[in-house]
mmCIF file of N, CA, C and O in Angstrom:
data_model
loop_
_atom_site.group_PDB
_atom_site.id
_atom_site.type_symbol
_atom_site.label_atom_id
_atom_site.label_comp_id
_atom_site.label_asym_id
_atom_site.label_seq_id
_atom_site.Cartn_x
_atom_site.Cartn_y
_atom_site.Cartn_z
ATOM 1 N N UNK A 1 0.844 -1.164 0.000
ATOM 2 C CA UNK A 1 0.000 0.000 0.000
ATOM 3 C C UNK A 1 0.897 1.238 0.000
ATOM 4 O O UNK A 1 1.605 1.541 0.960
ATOM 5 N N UNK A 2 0.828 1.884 -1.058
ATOM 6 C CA UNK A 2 1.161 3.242 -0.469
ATOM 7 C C UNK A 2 0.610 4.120 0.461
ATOM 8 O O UNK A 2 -0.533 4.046 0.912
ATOM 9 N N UNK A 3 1.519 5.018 0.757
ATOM 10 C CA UNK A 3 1.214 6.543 1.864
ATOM 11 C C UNK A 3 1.915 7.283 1.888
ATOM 12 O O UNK A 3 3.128 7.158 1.726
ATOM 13 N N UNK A 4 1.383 8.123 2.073
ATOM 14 C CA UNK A 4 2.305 9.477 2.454
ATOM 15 C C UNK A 4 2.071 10.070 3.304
ATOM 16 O O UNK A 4 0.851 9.999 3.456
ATOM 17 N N UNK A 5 2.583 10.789 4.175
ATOM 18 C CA UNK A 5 2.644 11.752 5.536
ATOM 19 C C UNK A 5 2.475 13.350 5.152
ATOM 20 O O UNK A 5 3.334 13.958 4.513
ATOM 21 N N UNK A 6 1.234 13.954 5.636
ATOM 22 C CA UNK A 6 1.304 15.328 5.603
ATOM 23 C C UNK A 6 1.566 15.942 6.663
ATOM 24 O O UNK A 6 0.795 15.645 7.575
ATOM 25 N N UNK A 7 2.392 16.728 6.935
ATOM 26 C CA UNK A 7 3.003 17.452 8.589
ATOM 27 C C UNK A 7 2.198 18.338 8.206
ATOM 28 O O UNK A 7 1.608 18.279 7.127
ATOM 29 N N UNK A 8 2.017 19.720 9.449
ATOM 30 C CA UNK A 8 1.235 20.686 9.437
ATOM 31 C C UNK A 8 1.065 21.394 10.834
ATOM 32 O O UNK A 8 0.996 20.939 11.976
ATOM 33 N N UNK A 9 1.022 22.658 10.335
ATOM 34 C CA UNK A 9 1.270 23.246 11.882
ATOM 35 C C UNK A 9 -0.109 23.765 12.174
ATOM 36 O O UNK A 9 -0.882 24.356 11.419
ATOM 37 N N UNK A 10 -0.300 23.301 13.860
ATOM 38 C CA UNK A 10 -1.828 23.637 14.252
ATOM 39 C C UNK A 10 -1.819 25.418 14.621
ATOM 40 O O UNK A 10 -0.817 26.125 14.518
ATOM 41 N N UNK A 11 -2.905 25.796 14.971
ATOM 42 C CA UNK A 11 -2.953 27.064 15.164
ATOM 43 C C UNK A 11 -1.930 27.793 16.476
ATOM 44 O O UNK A 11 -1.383 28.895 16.518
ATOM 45 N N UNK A 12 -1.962 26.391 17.709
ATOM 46 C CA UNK A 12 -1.482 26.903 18.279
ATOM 47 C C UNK A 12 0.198 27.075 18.135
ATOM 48 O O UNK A 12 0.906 27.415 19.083
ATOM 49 N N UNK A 13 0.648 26.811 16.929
ATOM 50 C CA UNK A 13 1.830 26.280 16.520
ATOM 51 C C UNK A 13 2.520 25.357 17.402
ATOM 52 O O UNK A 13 3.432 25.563 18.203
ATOM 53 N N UNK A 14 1.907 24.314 17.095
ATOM 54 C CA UNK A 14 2.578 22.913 17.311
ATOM 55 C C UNK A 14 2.099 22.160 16.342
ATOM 56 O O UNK A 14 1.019 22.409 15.805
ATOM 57 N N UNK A 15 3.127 20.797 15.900
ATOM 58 C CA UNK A 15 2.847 20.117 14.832
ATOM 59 C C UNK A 15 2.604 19.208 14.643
ATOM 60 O O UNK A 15 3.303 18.403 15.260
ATOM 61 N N UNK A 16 1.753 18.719 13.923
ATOM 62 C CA UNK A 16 0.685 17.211 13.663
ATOM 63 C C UNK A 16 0.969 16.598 12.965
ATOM 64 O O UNK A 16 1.818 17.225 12.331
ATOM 65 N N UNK A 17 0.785 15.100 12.294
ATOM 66 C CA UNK A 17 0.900 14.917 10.883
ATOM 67 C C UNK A 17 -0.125 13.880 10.419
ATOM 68 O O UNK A 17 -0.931 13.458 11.249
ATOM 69 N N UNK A 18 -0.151 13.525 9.414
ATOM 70 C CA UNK A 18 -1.529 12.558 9.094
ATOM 71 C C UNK A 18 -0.944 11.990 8.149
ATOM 72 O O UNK A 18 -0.283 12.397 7.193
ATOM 73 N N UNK A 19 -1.367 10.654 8.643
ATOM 74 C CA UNK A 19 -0.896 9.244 7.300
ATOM 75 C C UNK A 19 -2.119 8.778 6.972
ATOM 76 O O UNK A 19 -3.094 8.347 7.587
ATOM 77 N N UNK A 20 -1.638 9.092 5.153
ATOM 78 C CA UNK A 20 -2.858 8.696 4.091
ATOM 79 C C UNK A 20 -2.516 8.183 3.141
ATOM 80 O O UNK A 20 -1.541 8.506 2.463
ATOM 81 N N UNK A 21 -3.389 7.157 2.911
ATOM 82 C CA UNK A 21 -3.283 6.017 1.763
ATOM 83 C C UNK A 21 -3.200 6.713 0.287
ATOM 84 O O UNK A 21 -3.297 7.938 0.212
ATOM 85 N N UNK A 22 -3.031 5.968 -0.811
ATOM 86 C CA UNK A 22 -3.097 6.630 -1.709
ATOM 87 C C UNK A 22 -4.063 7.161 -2.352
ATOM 88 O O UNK A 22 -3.893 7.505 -3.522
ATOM 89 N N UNK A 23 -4.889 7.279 -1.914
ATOM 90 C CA UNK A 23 -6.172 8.348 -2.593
ATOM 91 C C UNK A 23 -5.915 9.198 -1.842
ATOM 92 O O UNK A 23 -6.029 10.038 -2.735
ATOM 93 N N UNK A 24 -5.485 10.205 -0.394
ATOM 94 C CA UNK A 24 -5.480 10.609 -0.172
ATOM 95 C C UNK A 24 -6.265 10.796 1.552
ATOM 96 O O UNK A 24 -6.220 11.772 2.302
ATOM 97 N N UNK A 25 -6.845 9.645 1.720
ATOM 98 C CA UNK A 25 -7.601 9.623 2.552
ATOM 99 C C UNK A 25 -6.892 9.229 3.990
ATOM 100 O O UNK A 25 -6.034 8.372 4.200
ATOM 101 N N UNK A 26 -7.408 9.959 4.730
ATOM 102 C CA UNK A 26 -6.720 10.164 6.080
ATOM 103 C C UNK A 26 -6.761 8.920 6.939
ATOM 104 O O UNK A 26 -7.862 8.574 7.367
ATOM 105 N N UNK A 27 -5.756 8.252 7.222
ATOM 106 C CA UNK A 27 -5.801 6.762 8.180
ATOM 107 C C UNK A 27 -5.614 7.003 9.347
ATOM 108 O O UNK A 27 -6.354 6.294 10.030
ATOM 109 N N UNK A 28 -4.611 8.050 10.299
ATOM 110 C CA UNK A 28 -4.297 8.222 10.988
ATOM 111 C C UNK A 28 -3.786 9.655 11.572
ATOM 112 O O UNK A 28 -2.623 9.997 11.362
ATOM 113 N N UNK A 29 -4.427 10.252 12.101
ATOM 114 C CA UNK A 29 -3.856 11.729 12.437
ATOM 115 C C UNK A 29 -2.960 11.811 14.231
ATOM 116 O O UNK A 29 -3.405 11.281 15.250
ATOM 117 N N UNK A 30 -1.638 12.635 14.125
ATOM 118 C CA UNK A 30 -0.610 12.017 15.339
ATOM 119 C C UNK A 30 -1.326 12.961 16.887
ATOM 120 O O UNK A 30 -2.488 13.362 16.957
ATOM 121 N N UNK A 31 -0.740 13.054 17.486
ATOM 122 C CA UNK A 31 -0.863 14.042 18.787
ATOM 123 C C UNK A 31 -0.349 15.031 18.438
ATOM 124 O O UNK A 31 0.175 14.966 17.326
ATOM 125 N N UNK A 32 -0.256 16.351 19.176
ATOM 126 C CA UNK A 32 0.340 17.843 18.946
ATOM 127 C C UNK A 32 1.865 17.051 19.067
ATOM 128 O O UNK A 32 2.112 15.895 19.410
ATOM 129 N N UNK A 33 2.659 18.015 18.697
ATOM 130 C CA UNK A 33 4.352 17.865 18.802
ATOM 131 C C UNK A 33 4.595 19.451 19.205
ATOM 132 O O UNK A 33 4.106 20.306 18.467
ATOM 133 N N UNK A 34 5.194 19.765 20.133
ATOM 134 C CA UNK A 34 5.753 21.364 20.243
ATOM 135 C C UNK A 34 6.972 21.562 19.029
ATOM 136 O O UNK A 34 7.122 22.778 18.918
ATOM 137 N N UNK A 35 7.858 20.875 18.119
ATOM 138 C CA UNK A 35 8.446 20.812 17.293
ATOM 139 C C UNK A 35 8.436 20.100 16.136
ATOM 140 O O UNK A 35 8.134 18.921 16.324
ATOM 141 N N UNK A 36 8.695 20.444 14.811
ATOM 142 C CA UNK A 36 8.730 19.730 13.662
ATOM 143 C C UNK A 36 9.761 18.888 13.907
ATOM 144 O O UNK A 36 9.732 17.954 13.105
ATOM 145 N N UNK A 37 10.343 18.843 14.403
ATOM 146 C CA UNK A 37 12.078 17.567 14.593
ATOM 147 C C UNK A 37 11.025 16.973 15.122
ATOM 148 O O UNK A 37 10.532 16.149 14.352
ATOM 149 N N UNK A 38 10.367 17.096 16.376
ATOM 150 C CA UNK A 38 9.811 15.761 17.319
ATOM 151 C C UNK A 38 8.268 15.370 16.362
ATOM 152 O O UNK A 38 7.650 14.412 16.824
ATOM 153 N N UNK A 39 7.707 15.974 15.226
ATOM 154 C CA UNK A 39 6.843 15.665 14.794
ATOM 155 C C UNK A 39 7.069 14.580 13.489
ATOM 156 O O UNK A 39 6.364 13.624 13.168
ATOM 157 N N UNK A 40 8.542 15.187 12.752
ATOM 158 C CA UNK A 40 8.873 13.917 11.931
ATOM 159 C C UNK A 40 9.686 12.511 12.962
ATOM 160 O O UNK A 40 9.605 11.324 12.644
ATOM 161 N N UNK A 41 10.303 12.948 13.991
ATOM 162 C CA UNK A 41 10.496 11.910 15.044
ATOM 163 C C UNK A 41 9.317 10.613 14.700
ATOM 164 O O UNK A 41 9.431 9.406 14.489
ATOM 165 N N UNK A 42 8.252 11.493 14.763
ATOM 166 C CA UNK A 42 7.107 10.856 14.969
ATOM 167 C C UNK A 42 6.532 9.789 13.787
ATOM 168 O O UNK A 42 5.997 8.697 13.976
ATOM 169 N N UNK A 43 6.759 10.322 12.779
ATOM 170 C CA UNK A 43 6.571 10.060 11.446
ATOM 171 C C UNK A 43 8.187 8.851 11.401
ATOM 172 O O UNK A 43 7.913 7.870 10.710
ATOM 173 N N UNK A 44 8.561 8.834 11.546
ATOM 174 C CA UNK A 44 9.988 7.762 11.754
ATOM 175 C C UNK A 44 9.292 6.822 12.692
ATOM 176 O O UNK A 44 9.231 5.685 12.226
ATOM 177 N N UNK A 45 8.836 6.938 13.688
ATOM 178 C CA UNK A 45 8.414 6.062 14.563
ATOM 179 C C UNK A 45 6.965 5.291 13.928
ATOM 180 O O UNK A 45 6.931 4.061 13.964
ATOM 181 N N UNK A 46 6.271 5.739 13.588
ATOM 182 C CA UNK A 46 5.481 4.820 12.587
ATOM 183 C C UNK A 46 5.696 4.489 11.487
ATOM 184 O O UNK A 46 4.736 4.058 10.849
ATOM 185 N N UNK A 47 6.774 4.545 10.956
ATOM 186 C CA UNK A 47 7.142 4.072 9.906
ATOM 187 C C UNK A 47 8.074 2.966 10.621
ATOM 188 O O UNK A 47 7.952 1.827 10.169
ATOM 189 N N UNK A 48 8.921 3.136 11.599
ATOM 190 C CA UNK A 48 9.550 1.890 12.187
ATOM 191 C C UNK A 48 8.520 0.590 12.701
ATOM 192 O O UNK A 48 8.586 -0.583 12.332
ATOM 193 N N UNK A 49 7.661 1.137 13.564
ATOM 194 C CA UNK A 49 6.937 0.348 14.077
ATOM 195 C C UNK A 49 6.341 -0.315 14.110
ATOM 196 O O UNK A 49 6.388 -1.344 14.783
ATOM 197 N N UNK A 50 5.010 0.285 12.883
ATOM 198 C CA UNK A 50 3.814 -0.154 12.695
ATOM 199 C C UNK A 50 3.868 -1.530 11.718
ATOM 200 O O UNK A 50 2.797 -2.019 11.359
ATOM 201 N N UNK A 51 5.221 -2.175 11.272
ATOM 202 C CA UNK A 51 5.076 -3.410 10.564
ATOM 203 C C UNK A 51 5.065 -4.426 11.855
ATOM 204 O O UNK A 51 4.484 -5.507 11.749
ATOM 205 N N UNK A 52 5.705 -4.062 13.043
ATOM 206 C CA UNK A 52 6.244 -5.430 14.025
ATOM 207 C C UNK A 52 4.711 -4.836 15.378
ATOM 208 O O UNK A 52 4.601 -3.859 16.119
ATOM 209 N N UNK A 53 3.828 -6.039 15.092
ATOM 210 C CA UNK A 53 2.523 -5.783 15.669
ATOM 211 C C UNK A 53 2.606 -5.877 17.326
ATOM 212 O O UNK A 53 1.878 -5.454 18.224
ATOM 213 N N UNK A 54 3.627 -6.502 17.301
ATOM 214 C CA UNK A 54 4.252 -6.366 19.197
ATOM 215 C C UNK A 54 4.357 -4.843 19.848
ATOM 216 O O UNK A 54 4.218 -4.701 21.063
ATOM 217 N N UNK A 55 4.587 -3.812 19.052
ATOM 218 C CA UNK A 55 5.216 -2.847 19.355
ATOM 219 C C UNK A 55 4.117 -1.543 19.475
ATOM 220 O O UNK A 55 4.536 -0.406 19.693
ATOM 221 N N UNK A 56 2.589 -1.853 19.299
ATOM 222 C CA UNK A 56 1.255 -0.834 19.293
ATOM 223 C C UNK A 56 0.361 -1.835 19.590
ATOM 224 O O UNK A 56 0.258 -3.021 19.274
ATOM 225 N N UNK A 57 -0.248 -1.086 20.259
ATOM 226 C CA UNK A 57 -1.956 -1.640 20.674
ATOM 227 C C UNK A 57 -3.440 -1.261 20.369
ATOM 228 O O UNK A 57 -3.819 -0.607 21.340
ATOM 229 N N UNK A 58 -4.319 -1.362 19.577
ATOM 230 C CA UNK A 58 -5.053 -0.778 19.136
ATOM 231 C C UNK A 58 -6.062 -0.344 20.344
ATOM 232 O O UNK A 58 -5.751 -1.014 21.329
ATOM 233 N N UNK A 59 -6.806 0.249 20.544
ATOM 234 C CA UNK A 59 -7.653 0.335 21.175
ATOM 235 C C UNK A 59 -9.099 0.944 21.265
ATOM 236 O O UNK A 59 -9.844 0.242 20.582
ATOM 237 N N UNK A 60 -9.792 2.009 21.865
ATOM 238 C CA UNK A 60 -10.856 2.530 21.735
ATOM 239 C C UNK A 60 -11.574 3.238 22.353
ATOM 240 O O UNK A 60 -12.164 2.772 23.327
ATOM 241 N N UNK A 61 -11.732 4.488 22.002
ATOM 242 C CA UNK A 61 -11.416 5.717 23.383
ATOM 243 C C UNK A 61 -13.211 5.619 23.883
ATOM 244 O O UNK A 61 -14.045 4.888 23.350
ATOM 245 N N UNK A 62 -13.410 6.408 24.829
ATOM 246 C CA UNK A 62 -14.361 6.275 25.159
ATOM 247 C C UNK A 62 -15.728 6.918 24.167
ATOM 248 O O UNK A 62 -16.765 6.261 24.079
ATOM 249 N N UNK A 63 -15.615 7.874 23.665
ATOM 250 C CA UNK A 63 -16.251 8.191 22.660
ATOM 251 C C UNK A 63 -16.438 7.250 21.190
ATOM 252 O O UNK A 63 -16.781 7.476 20.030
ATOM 253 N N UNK A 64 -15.976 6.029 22.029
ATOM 254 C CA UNK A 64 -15.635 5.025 20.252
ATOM 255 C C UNK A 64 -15.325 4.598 19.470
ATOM 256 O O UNK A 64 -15.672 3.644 18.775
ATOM 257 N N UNK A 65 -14.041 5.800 19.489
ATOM 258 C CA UNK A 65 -13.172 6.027 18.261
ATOM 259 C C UNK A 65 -12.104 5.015 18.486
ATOM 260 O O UNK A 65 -11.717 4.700 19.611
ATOM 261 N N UNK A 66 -11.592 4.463 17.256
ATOM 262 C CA UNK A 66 -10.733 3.622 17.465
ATOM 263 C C UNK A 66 -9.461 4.370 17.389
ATOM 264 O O UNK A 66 -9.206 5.273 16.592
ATOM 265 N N UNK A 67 -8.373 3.693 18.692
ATOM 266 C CA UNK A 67 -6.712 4.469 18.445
ATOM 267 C C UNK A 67 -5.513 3.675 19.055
ATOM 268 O O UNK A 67 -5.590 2.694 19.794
ATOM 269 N N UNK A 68 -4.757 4.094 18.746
ATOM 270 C CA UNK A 68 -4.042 3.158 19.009
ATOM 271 C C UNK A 68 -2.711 3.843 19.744
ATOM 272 O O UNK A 68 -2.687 5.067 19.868
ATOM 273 N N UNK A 69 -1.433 2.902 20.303
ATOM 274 C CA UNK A 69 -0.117 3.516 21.127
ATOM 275 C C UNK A 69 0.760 2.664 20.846
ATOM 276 O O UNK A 69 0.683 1.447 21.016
ATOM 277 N N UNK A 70 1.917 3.473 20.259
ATOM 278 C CA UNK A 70 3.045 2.601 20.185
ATOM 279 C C UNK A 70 4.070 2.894 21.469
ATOM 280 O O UNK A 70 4.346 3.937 22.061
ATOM 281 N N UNK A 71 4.581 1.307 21.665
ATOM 282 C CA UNK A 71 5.393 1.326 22.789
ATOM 283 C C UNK A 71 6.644 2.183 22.379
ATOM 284 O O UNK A 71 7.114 2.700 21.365
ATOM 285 N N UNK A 72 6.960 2.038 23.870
ATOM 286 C CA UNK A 72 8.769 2.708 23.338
ATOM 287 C C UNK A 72 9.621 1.560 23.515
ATOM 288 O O UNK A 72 9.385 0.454 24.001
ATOM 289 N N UNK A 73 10.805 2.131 22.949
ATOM 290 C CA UNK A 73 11.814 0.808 22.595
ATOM 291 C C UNK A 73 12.664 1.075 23.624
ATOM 292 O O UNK A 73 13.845 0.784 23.439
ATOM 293 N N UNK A 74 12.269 1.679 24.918
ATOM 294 C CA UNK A 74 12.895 1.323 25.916
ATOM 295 C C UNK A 74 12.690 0.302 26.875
ATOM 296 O O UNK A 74 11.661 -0.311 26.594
ATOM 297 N N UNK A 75 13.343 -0.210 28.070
ATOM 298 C CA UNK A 75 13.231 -1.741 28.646
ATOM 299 C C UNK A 75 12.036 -1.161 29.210
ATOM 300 O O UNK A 75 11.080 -1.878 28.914
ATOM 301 N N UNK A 76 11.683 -0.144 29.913
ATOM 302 C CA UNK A 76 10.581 0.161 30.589
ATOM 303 C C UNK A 76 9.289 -0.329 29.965
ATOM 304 O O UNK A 76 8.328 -0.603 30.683
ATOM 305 N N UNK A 77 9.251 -0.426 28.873
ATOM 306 C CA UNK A 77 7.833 -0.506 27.602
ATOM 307 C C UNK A 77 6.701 0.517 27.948
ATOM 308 O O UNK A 77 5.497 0.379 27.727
ATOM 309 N N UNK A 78 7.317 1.537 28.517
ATOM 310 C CA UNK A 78 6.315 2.969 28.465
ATOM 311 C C UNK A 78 5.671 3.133 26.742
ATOM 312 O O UNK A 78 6.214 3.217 25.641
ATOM 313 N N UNK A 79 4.545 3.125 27.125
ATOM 314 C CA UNK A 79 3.721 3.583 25.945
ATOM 315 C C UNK A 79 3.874 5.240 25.784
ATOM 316 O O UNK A 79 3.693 6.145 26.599
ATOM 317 N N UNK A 80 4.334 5.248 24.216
ATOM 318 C CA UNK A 80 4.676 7.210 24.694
ATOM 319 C C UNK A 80 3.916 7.414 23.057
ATOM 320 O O UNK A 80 4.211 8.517 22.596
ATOM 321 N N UNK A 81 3.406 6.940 22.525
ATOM 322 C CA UNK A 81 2.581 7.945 21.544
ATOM 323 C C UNK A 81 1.040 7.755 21.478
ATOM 324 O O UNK A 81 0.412 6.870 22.059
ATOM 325 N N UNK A 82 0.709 8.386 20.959
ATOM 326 C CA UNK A 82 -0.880 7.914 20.947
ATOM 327 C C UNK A 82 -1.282 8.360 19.095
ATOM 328 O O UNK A 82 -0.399 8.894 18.424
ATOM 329 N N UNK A 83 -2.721 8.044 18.454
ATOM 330 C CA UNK A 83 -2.703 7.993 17.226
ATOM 331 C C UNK A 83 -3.904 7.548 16.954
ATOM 332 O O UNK A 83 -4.332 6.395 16.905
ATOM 333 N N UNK A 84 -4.735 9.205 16.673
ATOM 334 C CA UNK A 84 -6.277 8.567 16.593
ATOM 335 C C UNK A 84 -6.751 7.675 15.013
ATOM 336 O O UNK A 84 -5.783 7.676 14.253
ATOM 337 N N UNK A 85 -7.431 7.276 14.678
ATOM 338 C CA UNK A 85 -7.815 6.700 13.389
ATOM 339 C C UNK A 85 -8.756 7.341 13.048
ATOM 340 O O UNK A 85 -9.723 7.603 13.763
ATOM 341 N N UNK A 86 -8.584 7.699 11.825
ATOM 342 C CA UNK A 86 -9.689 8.759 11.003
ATOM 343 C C UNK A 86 -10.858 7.985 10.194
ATOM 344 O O UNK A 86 -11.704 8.626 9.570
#
């Protein structure tokens, strides 16, 4: 499948990004980032991750929505991102 990543800065200037298939359609939009370094960080980290299914958990917020968290690749296995589904 293809995708591509659109970054983008929110109003409050901090930065987001959204992974979309190839029509264009939005699969996944990230959390705020206070920086574009830590927002493509981010964009590296789902691109590392999201093939090895050990490493995110899908889930389902209370409103319904399905989302998901990728662990960190530290020994701790702190969950440090979050990643709603569009």
């Amino acid at each position: 499948m293809t995708v591509s990543y659109e970054l983008s800065l929110a109003s409050n200037g901090e930065f987001r990004f959204v992974l979309k298939d190839a029509t264009g359609k939005g699969l996944i939009s990230s959390e705020l980032y206070k920086s574009k370094t830590s927002a493509l960080n981010g964009i590296a980290s789902v691109q590392t991750n999201s093939a090895n299914e050990q490493r995110f958990e899908r889930l389902v917020a209370k409103n319904g929505k399905p989302y998901f968290q990728f662990k960190s690749g530290e020994p701790s296995g702190d969950w440090n991102q979050s990643f709603l589904c569009q």
